[in-house]
């Protein structure tokens, strides 16, 4: 076998089940992934229970040497590859390309019929942008994000003070049925998601009502304000996981990032506090490009958060038309 290329015949593909947890985690230590922000150890079992998630491993002998999983969205027409990893032993030997090609062409375990493949990465992920600039795929959208951190005991103290004094200005939780109505609503959908995509937990969903149940995991909370006024409305979506670095919260913010975001933060934190399993908490707040973060900065300061840096400054989403190759 060439040292730079592997014999593809020696690699098998296996559908991953819940019993494979330890074998998947052994491929690459989680604390070496995403700068300690790896979500897979905490998300693994929850994701496997979702109806639109499929996980696969590349197997050499009886050892897992690669892993990838995907979300199938948009009425089964779009596949979104997500948390892949390759063992150090097989790094740089073409395994990622093999699994990607196998996905596009339809391997023996994959369903046929995908029309699109969409991918999200940090803006610092140059290959995605290069592919788009070369016309190999289409750039769908970009988003900016920034990080805030806090220690658990500080958050508990500040939250208690704010919860007692804050007026909630019509902020409220919604469930998947109402979220589906928003996705379907001509005015609200165009306002919140002008590119025709709702990005939640780093997965792009077309604004189709059928995607709403797929967006909601057991961790997902959605808060809205002023949905009767599409020019002042806010929609925020939180998801959280325990990573090697601590608890990480992804907060996607759509609409008008006004001072009313404070009520959203307090409602999200209220649901988050009972679930905290780490003393350190890192919020990644995500919004449209060129967002004026002043209102959010002020709210986070009031709640005791500090602005910090972790990994990246924003997201880029691209899409391939799989059928255009045929």
CSV table of C-alpha atoms in Angstrom, one decimal:
chain,number,residue,atom,x,y,z
A,1,UNK,CA,0.0,0.0,0.0
A,2,UNK,CA,1.3,3.5,-0.9
A,3,UNK,CA,2.0,5.4,2.2
A,4,UNK,CA,0.0,8.4,1.0
A,5,UNK,CA,-2.9,6.5,-0.5
A,6,UNK,CA,-4.8,3.6,1.1
A,7,UNK,CA,-6.1,0.5,-0.6
A,8,UNK,CA,-9.8,1.4,-0.7
A,9,UNK,CA,-10.7,-2.3,-0.8
A,10,UNK,CA,-9.5,-2.6,2.8
A,11,UNK,CA,-12.0,-0.1,4.1
A,12,UNK,CA,-15.6,-1.1,4.9
A,13,UNK,CA,-18.5,1.1,5.8
A,14,UNK,CA,-20.7,0.3,8.8
A,15,UNK,CA,-24.0,1.9,9.9
A,16,UNK,CA,-23.3,3.1,13.4
A,17,UNK,CA,-25.7,2.2,16.3
A,18,UNK,CA,-25.9,3.2,19.9
A,19,UNK,CA,-23.6,0.3,20.9
A,20,UNK,CA,-20.8,1.8,18.9
A,21,UNK,CA,-20.4,4.9,21.1
A,22,UNK,CA,-17.0,3.9,22.6
A,23,UNK,CA,-15.6,2.8,19.2
A,24,UNK,CA,-16.6,6.1,17.6
A,25,UNK,CA,-15.1,8.2,20.5
A,26,UNK,CA,-11.8,6.2,20.2
A,27,UNK,CA,-11.2,7.4,16.6
A,28,UNK,CA,-9.8,10.7,17.8
A,29,UNK,CA,-9.8,12.1,21.4
A,30,UNK,CA,-12.7,14.6,21.7
A,31,UNK,CA,-10.5,17.1,23.5
A,32,UNK,CA,-8.4,17.4,20.3
A,33,UNK,CA,-11.5,18.3,18.2
A,34,UNK,CA,-12.9,21.9,17.7
A,35,UNK,CA,-10.4,23.3,20.3
A,36,UNK,CA,-12.2,21.3,23.1
A,37,UNK,CA,-15.6,22.2,21.8
A,38,UNK,CA,-16.6,18.8,20.5
A,39,UNK,CA,-20.3,18.2,20.8
A,40,UNK,CA,-20.5,14.5,19.6
A,41,UNK,CA,-19.8,12.8,23.0
A,42,UNK,CA,-22.8,14.6,24.5
A,43,UNK,CA,-25.0,14.7,21.4
A,44,UNK,CA,-24.4,11.1,20.1
A,45,UNK,CA,-27.3,9.2,21.7
A,46,UNK,CA,-29.7,12.1,21.3
A,47,UNK,CA,-28.9,12.5,17.6
A,48,UNK,CA,-29.3,8.7,16.9
A,49,UNK,CA,-32.9,8.9,18.2
A,50,UNK,CA,-33.7,11.6,15.6
A,51,UNK,CA,-35.6,10.2,12.6
A,52,UNK,CA,-33.5,12.1,10.0
A,53,UNK,CA,-30.0,11.3,11.4
A,54,UNK,CA,-27.7,8.6,9.9
A,55,UNK,CA,-24.3,7.8,11.2
A,56,UNK,CA,-21.6,5.7,9.5
A,57,UNK,CA,-18.1,4.5,10.3
A,58,UNK,CA,-15.2,3.6,8.0
A,59,UNK,CA,-13.8,0.3,9.3
A,60,UNK,CA,-10.4,-1.2,8.8
A,61,UNK,CA,-10.4,-4.8,10.1
A,62,UNK,CA,-12.4,-4.5,13.3
A,63,UNK,CA,-11.3,-0.9,14.1
A,64,UNK,CA,-13.2,2.3,13.4
A,65,UNK,CA,-10.8,4.6,11.6
A,66,UNK,CA,-13.3,7.2,10.3
A,67,UNK,CA,-16.8,8.5,11.1
A,68,UNK,CA,-19.3,10.8,9.6
A,69,UNK,CA,-23.0,11.5,10.2
A,70,UNK,CA,-25.6,13.4,8.3
A,71,UNK,CA,-28.9,15.2,8.7
A,72,UNK,CA,-31.5,14.6,6.0
A,73,UNK,CA,-33.7,17.6,5.6
A,74,UNK,CA,-36.0,19.4,3.2
A,75,UNK,CA,-38.5,16.5,2.7
A,76,UNK,CA,-35.6,14.1,2.1
A,77,UNK,CA,-34.0,16.2,-0.8
A,78,UNK,CA,-31.0,17.6,1.0
A,79,UNK,CA,-28.2,15.8,2.9
A,80,UNK,CA,-26.1,17.8,5.3
A,81,UNK,CA,-22.8,16.0,6.3
A,82,UNK,CA,-21.9,17.0,9.8
A,83,UNK,CA,-19.4,15.8,12.5
A,84,UNK,CA,-16.7,13.8,10.6
A,85,UNK,CA,-13.4,12.6,12.1
A,86,UNK,CA,-10.5,10.4,11.0
A,87,UNK,CA,-8.0,8.6,13.1
A,88,UNK,CA,-4.4,9.9,13.1
A,89,UNK,CA,-3.3,6.7,11.5
A,90,UNK,CA,-5.4,7.3,8.4
A,91,UNK,CA,-5.2,11.1,8.3
A,92,UNK,CA,-4.1,12.5,5.0
A,93,UNK,CA,-4.7,9.2,3.2
A,94,UNK,CA,-7.8,10.0,1.3
A,95,UNK,CA,-10.4,8.6,3.7
A,96,UNK,CA,-12.4,11.9,3.9
A,97,UNK,CA,-12.6,12.0,0.1
A,98,UNK,CA,-13.6,8.4,-0.1
A,99,UNK,CA,-16.5,8.8,2.3
A,100,UNK,CA,-17.6,12.0,0.6
A,101,UNK,CA,-17.6,10.4,-2.8
A,102,UNK,CA,-19.4,7.4,-1.4
A,103,UNK,CA,-22.0,9.8,0.0
A,104,UNK,CA,-22.5,11.7,-3.3
A,105,UNK,CA,-22.7,8.6,-5.5
A,106,UNK,CA,-24.9,6.6,-3.1
A,107,UNK,CA,-23.2,3.7,-1.3
A,108,UNK,CA,-25.0,0.5,-0.4
A,109,UNK,CA,-26.3,1.8,2.8
A,110,UNK,CA,-27.4,5.2,1.6
A,111,UNK,CA,-30.8,6.1,0.2
A,112,UNK,CA,-31.0,7.3,-3.4
A,113,UNK,CA,-32.8,10.5,-4.3
A,114,UNK,CA,-30.8,13.3,-2.8
A,115,UNK,CA,-30.9,16.4,-4.9
A,116,UNK,CA,-28.6,18.7,-2.8
A,117,UNK,CA,-25.7,18.5,-0.4
A,118,UNK,CA,-25.3,21.4,1.9
A,119,UNK,CA,-22.4,22.1,4.2
A,120,UNK,CA,-21.6,24.7,6.9
A,121,UNK,CA,-18.2,25.6,8.2
A,122,UNK,CA,-16.5,28.5,9.9
A,123,UNK,CA,-15.6,31.4,7.6
A,124,UNK,CA,-12.0,30.5,8.4
A,125,UNK,CA,-12.6,27.2,6.5
A,126,UNK,CA,-11.1,28.4,3.3
A,127,UNK,CA,-11.9,25.3,1.1
A,128,UNK,CA,-15.7,25.9,1.3
A,129,UNK,CA,-15.4,29.5,0.1
A,130,UNK,CA,-12.9,28.5,-2.5
A,131,UNK,CA,-15.3,25.9,-3.9
A,132,UNK,CA,-18.0,28.5,-4.1
A,133,UNK,CA,-15.7,31.1,-5.8
A,134,UNK,CA,-14.7,28.4,-8.4
A,135,UNK,CA,-18.4,27.7,-9.1
A,136,UNK,CA,-18.2,24.2,-7.7
A,137,UNK,CA,-21.0,25.0,-5.3
A,138,UNK,CA,-23.3,27.9,-4.5
A,139,UNK,CA,-22.9,30.0,-1.4
A,140,UNK,CA,-26.2,30.2,0.4
A,141,UNK,CA,-25.5,32.5,3.3
A,142,UNK,CA,-23.0,33.8,5.8
A,143,UNK,CA,-23.6,34.5,9.5
A,144,UNK,CA,-21.4,36.2,12.1
A,145,UNK,CA,-21.0,35.1,15.7
A,146,UNK,CA,-19.3,36.1,18.9
A,147,UNK,CA,-18.6,34.4,22.2
A,148,UNK,CA,-19.4,35.2,25.8
A,149,UNK,CA,-18.3,33.2,28.8
A,150,UNK,CA,-19.3,33.0,32.5
A,151,UNK,CA,-18.9,30.8,35.5
A,152,UNK,CA,-21.9,28.8,36.6
A,153,UNK,CA,-22.2,30.4,40.1
A,154,UNK,CA,-22.0,33.9,38.6
A,155,UNK,CA,-24.8,33.1,36.2
A,156,UNK,CA,-27.0,31.7,38.9
A,157,UNK,CA,-26.5,34.8,41.0
A,158,UNK,CA,-27.1,37.3,38.2
A,159,UNK,CA,-30.0,35.4,36.8
A,160,UNK,CA,-31.9,35.4,40.1
A,161,UNK,CA,-31.6,39.2,40.3
A,162,UNK,CA,-32.6,39.8,36.7
A,163,UNK,CA,-35.5,37.3,36.8
A,164,UNK,CA,-37.1,39.1,39.7
A,165,UNK,CA,-36.8,42.6,38.1
A,166,UNK,CA,-37.3,42.0,34.3
A,167,UNK,CA,-40.4,42.7,32.4
A,168,UNK,CA,-40.9,40.2,29.7
A,169,UNK,CA,-42.3,42.4,26.9
A,170,UNK,CA,-44.2,39.6,25.3
A,171,UNK,CA,-41.3,37.2,25.0
A,172,UNK,CA,-42.6,33.6,25.0
A,173,UNK,CA,-41.6,30.1,24.2
A,174,UNK,CA,-43.0,28.4,21.1
A,175,UNK,CA,-43.2,24.7,20.1
A,176,UNK,CA,-42.7,23.0,16.8
A,177,UNK,CA,-46.2,23.6,15.5
A,178,UNK,CA,-46.0,27.4,15.7
A,179,UNK,CA,-42.4,27.3,14.5
A,180,UNK,CA,-43.7,25.4,11.4
A,181,UNK,CA,-46.3,28.2,10.9
A,182,UNK,CA,-43.5,30.8,11.0
A,183,UNK,CA,-41.5,28.9,8.4
A,184,UNK,CA,-44.6,28.8,6.2
A,185,UNK,CA,-45.6,32.4,6.8
A,186,UNK,CA,-44.8,34.6,3.8
A,187,UNK,CA,-44.1,37.7,5.8
A,188,UNK,CA,-42.4,36.3,8.9
A,189,UNK,CA,-40.3,33.7,7.0
A,190,UNK,CA,-39.0,36.4,4.6
A,191,UNK,CA,-38.2,38.7,7.5
A,192,UNK,CA,-36.4,36.1,9.8
A,193,UNK,CA,-34.8,34.0,7.0
A,194,UNK,CA,-34.3,36.2,3.9
A,195,UNK,CA,-32.0,33.7,2.3
A,196,UNK,CA,-34.7,31.0,2.5
A,197,UNK,CA,-32.8,29.0,5.2
A,198,UNK,CA,-33.1,28.7,8.9
A,199,UNK,CA,-29.7,27.7,10.3
A,200,UNK,CA,-30.1,25.9,13.7
A,201,UNK,CA,-27.2,24.2,15.5
A,202,UNK,CA,-25.1,24.5,12.3
A,203,UNK,CA,-27.7,22.8,10.1
A,204,UNK,CA,-29.4,24.7,7.2
A,205,UNK,CA,-33.1,24.0,6.8
A,206,UNK,CA,-35.2,25.4,3.9
A,207,UNK,CA,-38.2,27.3,5.1
A,208,UNK,CA,-40.6,24.4,4.9
A,209,UNK,CA,-43.1,23.5,7.5
A,210,UNK,CA,-42.0,19.8,7.4
A,211,UNK,CA,-38.5,20.8,8.7
A,212,UNK,CA,-39.9,22.1,12.0
A,213,UNK,CA,-40.0,18.7,13.8
A,214,UNK,CA,-36.5,18.1,12.7
A,215,UNK,CA,-35.2,21.3,14.2
A,216,UNK,CA,-36.5,20.5,17.7
A,217,UNK,CA,-34.4,18.1,19.7
A,218,UNK,CA,-34.9,17.6,23.4
A,219,UNK,CA,-32.4,20.4,23.9
A,220,UNK,CA,-34.0,23.0,21.7
A,221,UNK,CA,-35.8,26.1,23.0
A,222,UNK,CA,-37.3,28.8,20.8
A,223,UNK,CA,-38.4,32.2,22.0
A,224,UNK,CA,-40.2,34.9,20.0
A,225,UNK,CA,-41.2,38.5,20.5
A,226,UNK,CA,-43.5,40.7,18.5
A,227,UNK,CA,-44.4,38.2,15.8
A,228,UNK,CA,-47.4,40.4,15.0
A,229,UNK,CA,-44.9,43.1,13.8
A,230,UNK,CA,-42.5,41.6,11.3
A,231,UNK,CA,-40.2,44.6,11.4
A,232,UNK,CA,-39.5,44.4,15.1
A,233,UNK,CA,-39.9,40.7,15.8
A,234,UNK,CA,-37.1,38.6,17.3
A,235,UNK,CA,-36.8,34.8,17.1
A,236,UNK,CA,-34.0,33.1,19.1
A,237,UNK,CA,-33.2,29.4,19.2
A,238,UNK,CA,-30.9,27.8,21.8
A,239,UNK,CA,-29.2,24.4,22.0
A,240,UNK,CA,-26.5,23.3,24.5
A,241,UNK,CA,-24.0,20.5,25.0
A,242,UNK,CA,-21.3,19.5,27.4
A,243,UNK,CA,-17.8,19.6,25.7
A,244,UNK,CA,-14.3,19.0,27.1
A,245,UNK,CA,-14.0,22.8,27.5
A,246,UNK,CA,-17.3,23.2,29.4
A,247,UNK,CA,-20.9,23.8,28.6
A,248,UNK,CA,-21.4,25.4,25.2
A,249,UNK,CA,-24.7,27.1,24.2
A,250,UNK,CA,-25.5,27.9,20.6
A,251,UNK,CA,-27.9,30.8,20.4
A,252,UNK,CA,-29.2,31.6,16.9
A,253,UNK,CA,-30.8,35.1,16.7
A,254,UNK,CA,-33.1,36.1,13.8
A,255,UNK,CA,-34.8,39.4,13.3
A,256,UNK,CA,-34.3,42.7,15.1
A,257,UNK,CA,-31.5,42.5,17.6
A,258,UNK,CA,-33.0,45.2,19.9
A,259,UNK,CA,-32.8,45.6,23.7
A,260,UNK,CA,-35.8,43.2,23.8
A,261,UNK,CA,-33.2,40.3,23.4
A,262,UNK,CA,-32.8,40.6,27.2
A,263,UNK,CA,-36.1,38.8,27.8
A,264,UNK,CA,-35.0,36.1,25.4
A,265,UNK,CA,-31.7,35.5,27.2
A,266,UNK,CA,-33.5,35.3,30.6
A,267,UNK,CA,-36.0,32.7,29.3
A,268,UNK,CA,-33.3,30.6,27.6
A,269,UNK,CA,-31.1,30.7,30.8
A,270,UNK,CA,-34.1,29.7,32.9
A,271,UNK,CA,-34.4,26.5,31.0
A,272,UNK,CA,-30.6,26.0,30.8
A,273,UNK,CA,-29.7,26.3,34.5
A,274,UNK,CA,-31.2,23.0,35.6
A,275,UNK,CA,-29.2,21.2,32.9
A,276,UNK,CA,-25.7,22.7,33.6
A,277,UNK,CA,-23.1,20.0,34.2
A,278,UNK,CA,-20.0,22.1,34.1
A,279,UNK,CA,-18.8,25.1,36.0
A,280,UNK,CA,-17.8,27.0,32.8
A,281,UNK,CA,-20.3,28.2,30.3
A,282,UNK,CA,-19.6,29.5,26.8
A,283,UNK,CA,-22.3,31.2,24.7
A,284,UNK,CA,-21.9,31.4,20.9
A,285,UNK,CA,-24.4,34.0,19.7
A,286,UNK,CA,-25.0,33.8,15.9
A,287,UNK,CA,-26.8,36.4,13.8
A,288,UNK,CA,-26.7,38.0,10.3
A,289,UNK,CA,-23.5,39.5,8.9
A,290,UNK,CA,-22.6,43.0,10.0
A,291,UNK,CA,-24.8,42.7,13.1
A,292,UNK,CA,-24.7,45.6,15.6
A,293,UNK,CA,-23.9,43.6,18.7
A,294,UNK,CA,-24.2,46.6,21.1
A,295,UNK,CA,-27.6,45.6,22.5
A,296,UNK,CA,-26.5,42.0,23.0
A,297,UNK,CA,-23.2,43.1,24.6
A,298,UNK,CA,-25.1,45.3,27.1
A,299,UNK,CA,-27.5,42.5,28.0
A,300,UNK,CA,-24.7,39.9,28.4
A,301,UNK,CA,-22.8,42.4,30.6
A,302,UNK,CA,-25.9,42.8,32.8
A,303,UNK,CA,-26.1,39.1,33.2
A,304,UNK,CA,-22.5,38.8,34.2
A,305,UNK,CA,-21.0,37.5,30.9
A,306,UNK,CA,-17.7,38.6,29.5
A,307,UNK,CA,-17.0,38.9,25.8
A,308,UNK,CA,-14.3,36.4,24.8
A,309,UNK,CA,-12.7,34.6,21.9
A,310,UNK,CA,-12.9,30.9,21.2
A,311,UNK,CA,-12.8,29.6,17.6
A,312,UNK,CA,-13.9,31.5,14.5
A,313,UNK,CA,-15.9,34.6,13.8
A,314,UNK,CA,-18.7,33.4,11.6
A,315,UNK,CA,-20.3,30.7,9.4
A,316,UNK,CA,-20.6,30.1,5.7
A,317,UNK,CA,-23.1,27.8,4.2
A,318,UNK,CA,-22.8,26.3,0.6
A,319,UNK,CA,-24.8,23.9,-1.5
A,320,UNK,CA,-24.0,21.4,-4.3
A,321,UNK,CA,-26.6,20.4,-6.8
A,322,UNK,CA,-25.9,16.6,-6.9
A,323,UNK,CA,-28.1,16.0,-10.0
A,324,UNK,CA,-26.2,18.5,-12.1
A,325,UNK,CA,-23.3,16.0,-12.4
A,326,UNK,CA,-25.4,13.5,-14.2
